[in-house]
Every structure is written in C-alpha cells, then in structure tokens.
PDB file of C-alpha atoms in Angstrom:
ATOM      1  CA  MET A   1       0.000   0.000   0.000  1.00 39.00           C
ATOM      2  CA  ILE A   2       1.088   3.653   0.235  1.00 45.00           C
ATOM      3  CA  HIS A   3       3.483   3.107   3.144  1.00 39.00           C
ATOM      4  CA  GLU A   4       5.539   0.536   1.267  1.00 42.00           C
ATOM      5  CA  LEU A   5       5.886   1.757  -2.302  1.00 39.00           C
ATOM      6  CA  THR A   6       8.295  -0.735  -3.830  1.00 36.00           C
ATOM      7  CA  THR A   7       6.926  -1.420  -7.326  1.00 36.00           C
ATOM      8  CA  ASN A   8       9.240  -0.891 -10.305  1.00 36.00           C
ATOM      9  CA  VAL A   9       8.189   2.093 -12.364  1.00 35.00           C
ATOM     10  CA  THR A  10       8.394   2.369 -16.125  1.00 37.00           C
ATOM     11  CA  ASP A  11       8.591   5.703 -17.901  1.00 36.00           C
ATOM     12  CA  LEU A  12       5.153   6.585 -19.177  1.00 33.00           C
ATOM     13  CA  PRO A  13       4.270   9.745 -21.106  1.00 33.00           C
ATOM     14  CA  LEU A  14       2.475  11.357 -18.159  1.00 38.00           C
ATOM     15  CA  SER A  15       4.937  13.750 -16.577  1.00 45.00           C
ATOM     16  CA  PHE A  16       4.777  15.407 -13.168  1.00 58.00           C
ATOM     17  CA  ASP A  17       6.734  18.195 -11.522  1.00 57.00           C
ATOM     18  CA  GLN A  18      10.493  17.752 -11.886  1.00 60.00           C
ATOM     19  CA  GLY A  19      10.188  14.803 -14.272  1.00 70.00           C
ATOM     20  CA  GLY A  20       8.148  12.451 -12.098  1.00 78.00           C
ATOM     21  CA  LYS A  21       6.566   9.543 -13.967  1.00 85.00           C
ATOM     22  CA  LEU A  22       3.612   7.314 -13.170  1.00 88.00           C
ATOM     23  CA  SER A  23       3.752   3.528 -13.545  1.00 88.00           C
ATOM     24  CA  GLY A  24       0.086   2.987 -14.384  1.00 89.00           C
ATOM     25  CA  LYS A  25      -0.122   0.700 -11.336  1.00 93.00           C
ATOM     26  CA  PRO A  26      -2.749   1.666  -8.741  1.00 94.00           C
ATOM     27  CA  CYS A  27      -1.605   2.171  -5.161  1.00 92.00           C
ATOM     28  CA  GLY A  28      -4.931   1.466  -3.454  1.00 93.00           C
ATOM     29  CA  VAL A  29      -5.868   4.967  -2.284  1.00 94.00           C
ATOM     30  CA  ASP A  30      -7.869   7.763  -3.905  1.00 95.00           C
ATOM     31  CA  CYS A  31      -6.785  11.319  -4.690  1.00 95.00           C
ATOM     32  CA  PRO A  32      -7.854  13.719  -1.916  1.00 93.00           C
ATOM     33  CA  THR A  33      -8.702  16.345  -4.548  1.00 91.00           C
ATOM     34  CA  CYS A  34     -10.530  14.555  -7.388  1.00 92.00           C
ATOM     35  CA  ARG A  35     -11.167  11.104  -5.850  1.00 93.00           C
ATOM     36  CA  LYS A  36      -9.525   9.124  -8.708  1.00 94.00           C
ATOM     37  CA  GLU A  37      -7.284   6.225  -7.679  1.00 96.00           C
ATOM     38  CA  LEU A  38      -3.653   7.266  -7.297  1.00 95.00           C
ATOM     39  CA  GLN A  39      -0.872   5.477  -9.171  1.00 94.00           C
ATOM     40  CA  ILE A  40       2.621   4.589  -8.054  1.00 93.00           C
ATOM     41  CA  GLY A  41       5.240   6.904  -9.511  1.00 90.00           C
ATOM     42  CA  ARG A  42       8.909   7.773  -9.261  1.00 88.00           C
ATOM     43  CA  ILE A  43      10.803  11.042  -9.225  1.00 84.00           C
ATOM     44  CA  ALA A  44      14.582  11.327  -8.809  1.00 82.00           C
ATOM     45  CA  GLY A  45      14.690   7.764  -7.492  1.00 83.00           C
ATOM     46  CA  CYS A  46      11.988   8.381  -4.863  1.00 86.00           C
ATOM     47  CA  GLN A  47       8.543   6.817  -4.979  1.00 90.00           C
ATOM     48  CA  PHE A  48       5.288   8.736  -4.689  1.00 91.00           C
ATOM     49  CA  ALA A  49       1.606   8.244  -5.410  1.00 93.00           C
ATOM     50  CA  GLY A  50       0.291  10.530  -8.139  1.00 93.00           C
ATOM     51  CA  CYS A  51      -3.001  11.477  -9.696  1.00 93.00           C
ATOM     52  CA  GLU A  52      -3.093  11.361 -13.485  1.00 90.00           C
ATOM     53  CA  THR A  53      -6.211  13.572 -13.470  1.00 90.00           C
ATOM     54  CA  CYS A  54      -5.134  16.576 -11.375  1.00 90.00           C
ATOM     55  CA  GLY A  55      -1.353  16.041 -11.187  1.00 89.00           C
ATOM     56  CA  GLY A  56      -1.242  15.968  -7.379  1.00 91.00           C
ATOM     57  CA  ILE A  57       1.510  14.099  -5.530  1.00 91.00           C
ATOM     58  CA  LEU A  58       1.261  12.150  -2.271  1.00 94.00           C
ATOM     59  CA  ILE A  59       4.630  11.471  -0.661  1.00 93.00           C
ATOM     60  CA  GLN A  60       5.963  10.202   2.644  1.00 94.00           C
ATOM     61  CA  GLN A  61       7.365  12.954   4.898  1.00 92.00           C
ATOM     62  CA  HIS A  62      10.808  11.381   5.272  1.00 90.00           C
ATOM     63  CA  VAL A  63      11.075  10.925   1.508  1.00 90.00           C
ATOM     64  CA  PHE A  64      10.043  14.545   0.879  1.00 88.00           C
ATOM     65  CA  ALA A  65      12.873  15.959   3.012  1.00 85.00           C
ATOM     66  CA  THR A  66      15.489  14.043   1.025  1.00 87.00           C
ATOM     67  CA  LEU A  67      13.790  14.652  -2.309  1.00 87.00           C
ATOM     68  CA  ILE A  68      13.475  18.429  -1.974  1.00 85.00           C
ATOM     69  CA  GLN A  69      17.120  18.785  -0.921  1.00 85.00           C
ATOM     70  CA  HIS A  70      18.230  16.669  -3.884  1.00 84.00           C
ATOM     71  CA  LEU A  71      16.036  18.474  -6.441  1.00 85.00           C
ATOM     72  CA  ARG A  72      17.051  21.939  -5.216  1.00 84.00           C
ATOM     73  CA  ALA A  73      20.751  21.010  -5.273  1.00 86.00           C
ATOM     74  CA  LYS A  74      20.627  19.723  -8.862  1.00 83.00           C
ATOM     75  CA  HIS A  75      18.418  22.550 -10.212  1.00 81.00           C
ATOM     76  CA  THR A  76      20.471  24.473 -12.772  1.00 81.00           C
ATOM     77  CA  GLY A  77      17.795  26.729 -14.230  1.00 81.00           C
ATOM     78  CA  ALA A  78      17.049  30.259 -13.178  1.00 77.00           C
ATOM     79  CA  SER A  79      15.426  30.825  -9.821  1.00 80.00           C
ATOM     80  CA  GLU A  80      11.851  32.024  -9.920  1.00 77.00           C
ATOM     81  CA  ILE A  81      10.419  34.440  -7.390  1.00 79.00           C
ATOM     82  CA  PRO A  82       7.354  32.615  -6.064  1.00 74.00           C
ATOM     83  CA  LYS A  83       3.964  34.259  -6.198  1.00 78.00           C
ATOM     84  CA  PRO A  84       2.632  35.314  -2.805  1.00 78.00           C
ATOM     85  CA  MET A  85       0.788  32.519  -1.056  1.00 76.00           C
ATOM     86  CA  ASP A  86      -2.985  32.665  -1.362  1.00 78.00           C
ATOM     87  CA  ALA A  87      -4.187  32.590   2.259  1.00 78.00           C
ATOM     88  CA  ARG A  88      -7.433  30.945   1.090  1.00 83.00           C
ATOM     89  CA  GLN A  89      -5.431  27.757   0.477  1.00 80.00           C
ATOM     90  CA  LEU A  90      -5.079  27.415   4.250  1.00 81.00           C
ATOM     91  CA  ASP A  91      -8.858  27.046   4.520  1.00 85.00           C
ATOM     92  CA  VAL A  92      -9.003  24.008   2.231  1.00 86.00           C
ATOM     93  CA  THR A  93      -9.671  20.775   4.085  1.00 90.00           C
ATOM     94  CA  ARG A  94      -8.625  17.392   2.758  1.00 92.00           C
ATOM     95  CA  SER A  95      -8.918  13.889   4.101  1.00 95.00           C
ATOM     96  CA  CYS A  96      -5.829  11.701   4.169  1.00 96.00           C
ATOM     97  CA  PRO A  97      -6.115   9.172   1.344  1.00 94.00           C
ATOM     98  CA  ALA A  98      -4.687   6.413   3.557  1.00 94.00           C
ATOM     99  CA  CYS A  99      -6.554   6.818   6.882  1.00 95.00           C
ATOM    100  CA  LEU A 100      -9.273   9.374   5.950  1.00 95.00           C
ATOM    101  CA  ALA A 101      -8.393  11.641   8.915  1.00 96.00           C
ATOM    102  CA  LYS A 102      -8.426  15.399   8.311  1.00 96.00           C
ATOM    103  CA  MET A 103      -5.056  16.555   6.985  1.00 96.00           C
ATOM    104  CA  GLU A 104      -3.357  19.530   8.630  1.00 94.00           C
ATOM    105  CA  THR A 105      -2.815  22.521   6.342  1.00 91.00           C
ATOM    106  CA  TYR A 106       0.025  25.002   6.866  1.00 87.00           C
ATOM    107  CA  PRO A 107       2.522  27.114   4.894  1.00 84.00           C
ATOM    108  CA  TYR A 108       5.783  25.424   3.929  1.00 79.00           C
ATOM    109  CA  GLN A 109       8.599  27.025   5.908  1.00 73.00           C
ATOM    110  CA  GLY A 110      11.362  26.432   3.357  1.00 72.00           C
ATOM    111  CA  ALA A 111      12.083  28.190   0.080  1.00 70.00           C
ATOM    112  CA  GLY A 112       9.074  28.997  -2.081  1.00 71.00           C
ATOM    113  CA  ASN A 113       5.439  29.666  -1.304  1.00 73.00           C
ATOM    114  CA  SER A 114       3.485  26.478  -0.986  1.00 79.00           C
ATOM    115  CA  VAL A 115       0.832  25.076   1.285  1.00 82.00           C
ATOM    116  CA  ILE A 116       1.479  21.698   2.850  1.00 85.00           C
ATOM    117  CA  ASP A 117      -1.368  19.256   3.481  1.00 93.00           C
ATOM    118  CA  ALA A 118      -0.038  16.636   5.881  1.00 95.00           C
ATOM    119  CA  CYS A 119      -1.394  13.685   7.808  1.00 96.00           C
ATOM    120  CA  ARG A 120       0.170  13.536  11.256  1.00 94.00           C
ATOM    121  CA  GLU A 121      -0.905   9.898  11.704  1.00 94.00           C
ATOM    122  CA  CYS A 122       0.273   8.479   8.368  1.00 94.00           C
ATOM    123  CA  ARG A 123       3.131  10.965   7.897  1.00 95.00           C
ATOM    124  CA  LEU A 124       2.074  11.699   4.316  1.00 96.00           C
ATOM    125  CA  ILE A 125       2.209  15.038   2.469  1.00 94.00           C
ATOM    126  CA  TRP A 126      -0.046  16.116  -0.409  1.00 93.00           C
ATOM    127  CA  PHE A 127       1.133  18.594  -3.054  1.00 89.00           C
ATOM    128  CA  GLU A 128      -1.129  19.987  -5.734  1.00 87.00           C
ATOM    129  CA  SER A 129       0.236  20.113  -9.267  1.00 85.00           C
ATOM    130  CA  GLY A 130       3.025  22.699  -9.565  1.00 82.00           C
ATOM    131  CA  GLU A 131       3.679  23.115  -5.841  1.00 83.00           C
ATOM    132  CA  LEU A 132       6.796  20.928  -5.780  1.00 83.00           C
ATOM    133  CA  ASP A 133       8.144  22.767  -8.818  1.00 83.00           C
ATOM    134  CA  CYS A 134       7.662  26.075  -7.008  1.00 83.00           C
ATOM    135  CA  LEU A 135       9.752  24.853  -4.058  1.00 83.00           C
ATOM    136  CA  VAL A 136      12.553  23.573  -6.279  1.00 84.00           C
ATOM    137  CA  LYS A 137      12.837  26.745  -8.385  1.00 84.00           C
ATOM    138  CA  ALA A 138      12.567  29.221  -5.489  1.00 82.00           C
ATOM    139  CA  PRO A 139      15.616  31.389  -4.815  1.00 82.00           C
ATOM    140  CA  GLY A 140      17.783  30.622  -1.818  1.00 78.00           C
ATOM    141  CA  ARG A 141      20.541  28.314  -0.700  1.00 71.00           C
ATOM    142  CA  ARG A 142      20.866  25.150  -2.746  1.00 63.00           C
TER     143      ARG A 142
END
C-alpha cells in the first residue's frame, strides 16, 4: 500500500513536476482532490503516489525531506520568485487518502510559497500540481 511503495516504475508519457513519472499501477488509495485512484510513480529515485487527473503528488514525509534537498541542489535553471501565497489555500480541508483523517494545512517554511497538506498519523504530504516545482525553483541556498 502507500506506506511501502516498492513497485518498479516504467517511464510513461504522463509527466509530473520535476520529471516524475507514473507507472500505471494503482496504489490502493484515492486522490484527496478529485477522488480518482492514485498510481505509483517515481521522481529522482523516490517513490510517490500521483493522480493522473489533477497532477497531485502524495509522498511520505521522510522521503520529501530528502527529495526536496536533492532536487534543489541539482536545479540548474534560473530561480523564480514565487507568487505570494494565497491565504485561502489554508482554509481548504482534505482527508488523508490512507486513513481518511483530516489533513493539517500550513505554509511550507522552506524556500518557495506552498501550502502543505499533511497527515500527522500516516506521515504523508499532499502537493497539488506545480507546488513541488515552485519549491525547487525558489531562490535561496541550494
């Protein structure tokens, strides 16, 4: 299931932020945004669950910390000043796809302006399409 993503991933045409690819293999949980079943994917050697409909990414907290450091360090393009965070995003409520508990919503404290939706119980983070990209391309120490 989502806590043990170990399936091999093939490169399919569907592309996510920072080159993530979906395998086409379901992971057993539904997207918290559009309710379609998430698929197992891979980005920079790390596994995630992704939605082919809305482009959202569900990732384990410990994987995210390593992934964001890696992606920011290898980013060679120009930095992009992030748009100011829309405070209305903090009012959005989502249920964790794994345990269905209400996810906590808060601003990301690192580089970039993004809202984090996290499940304290399952230790999963949800990113809407484009949010991970925003964090990677934000100015600041790499």
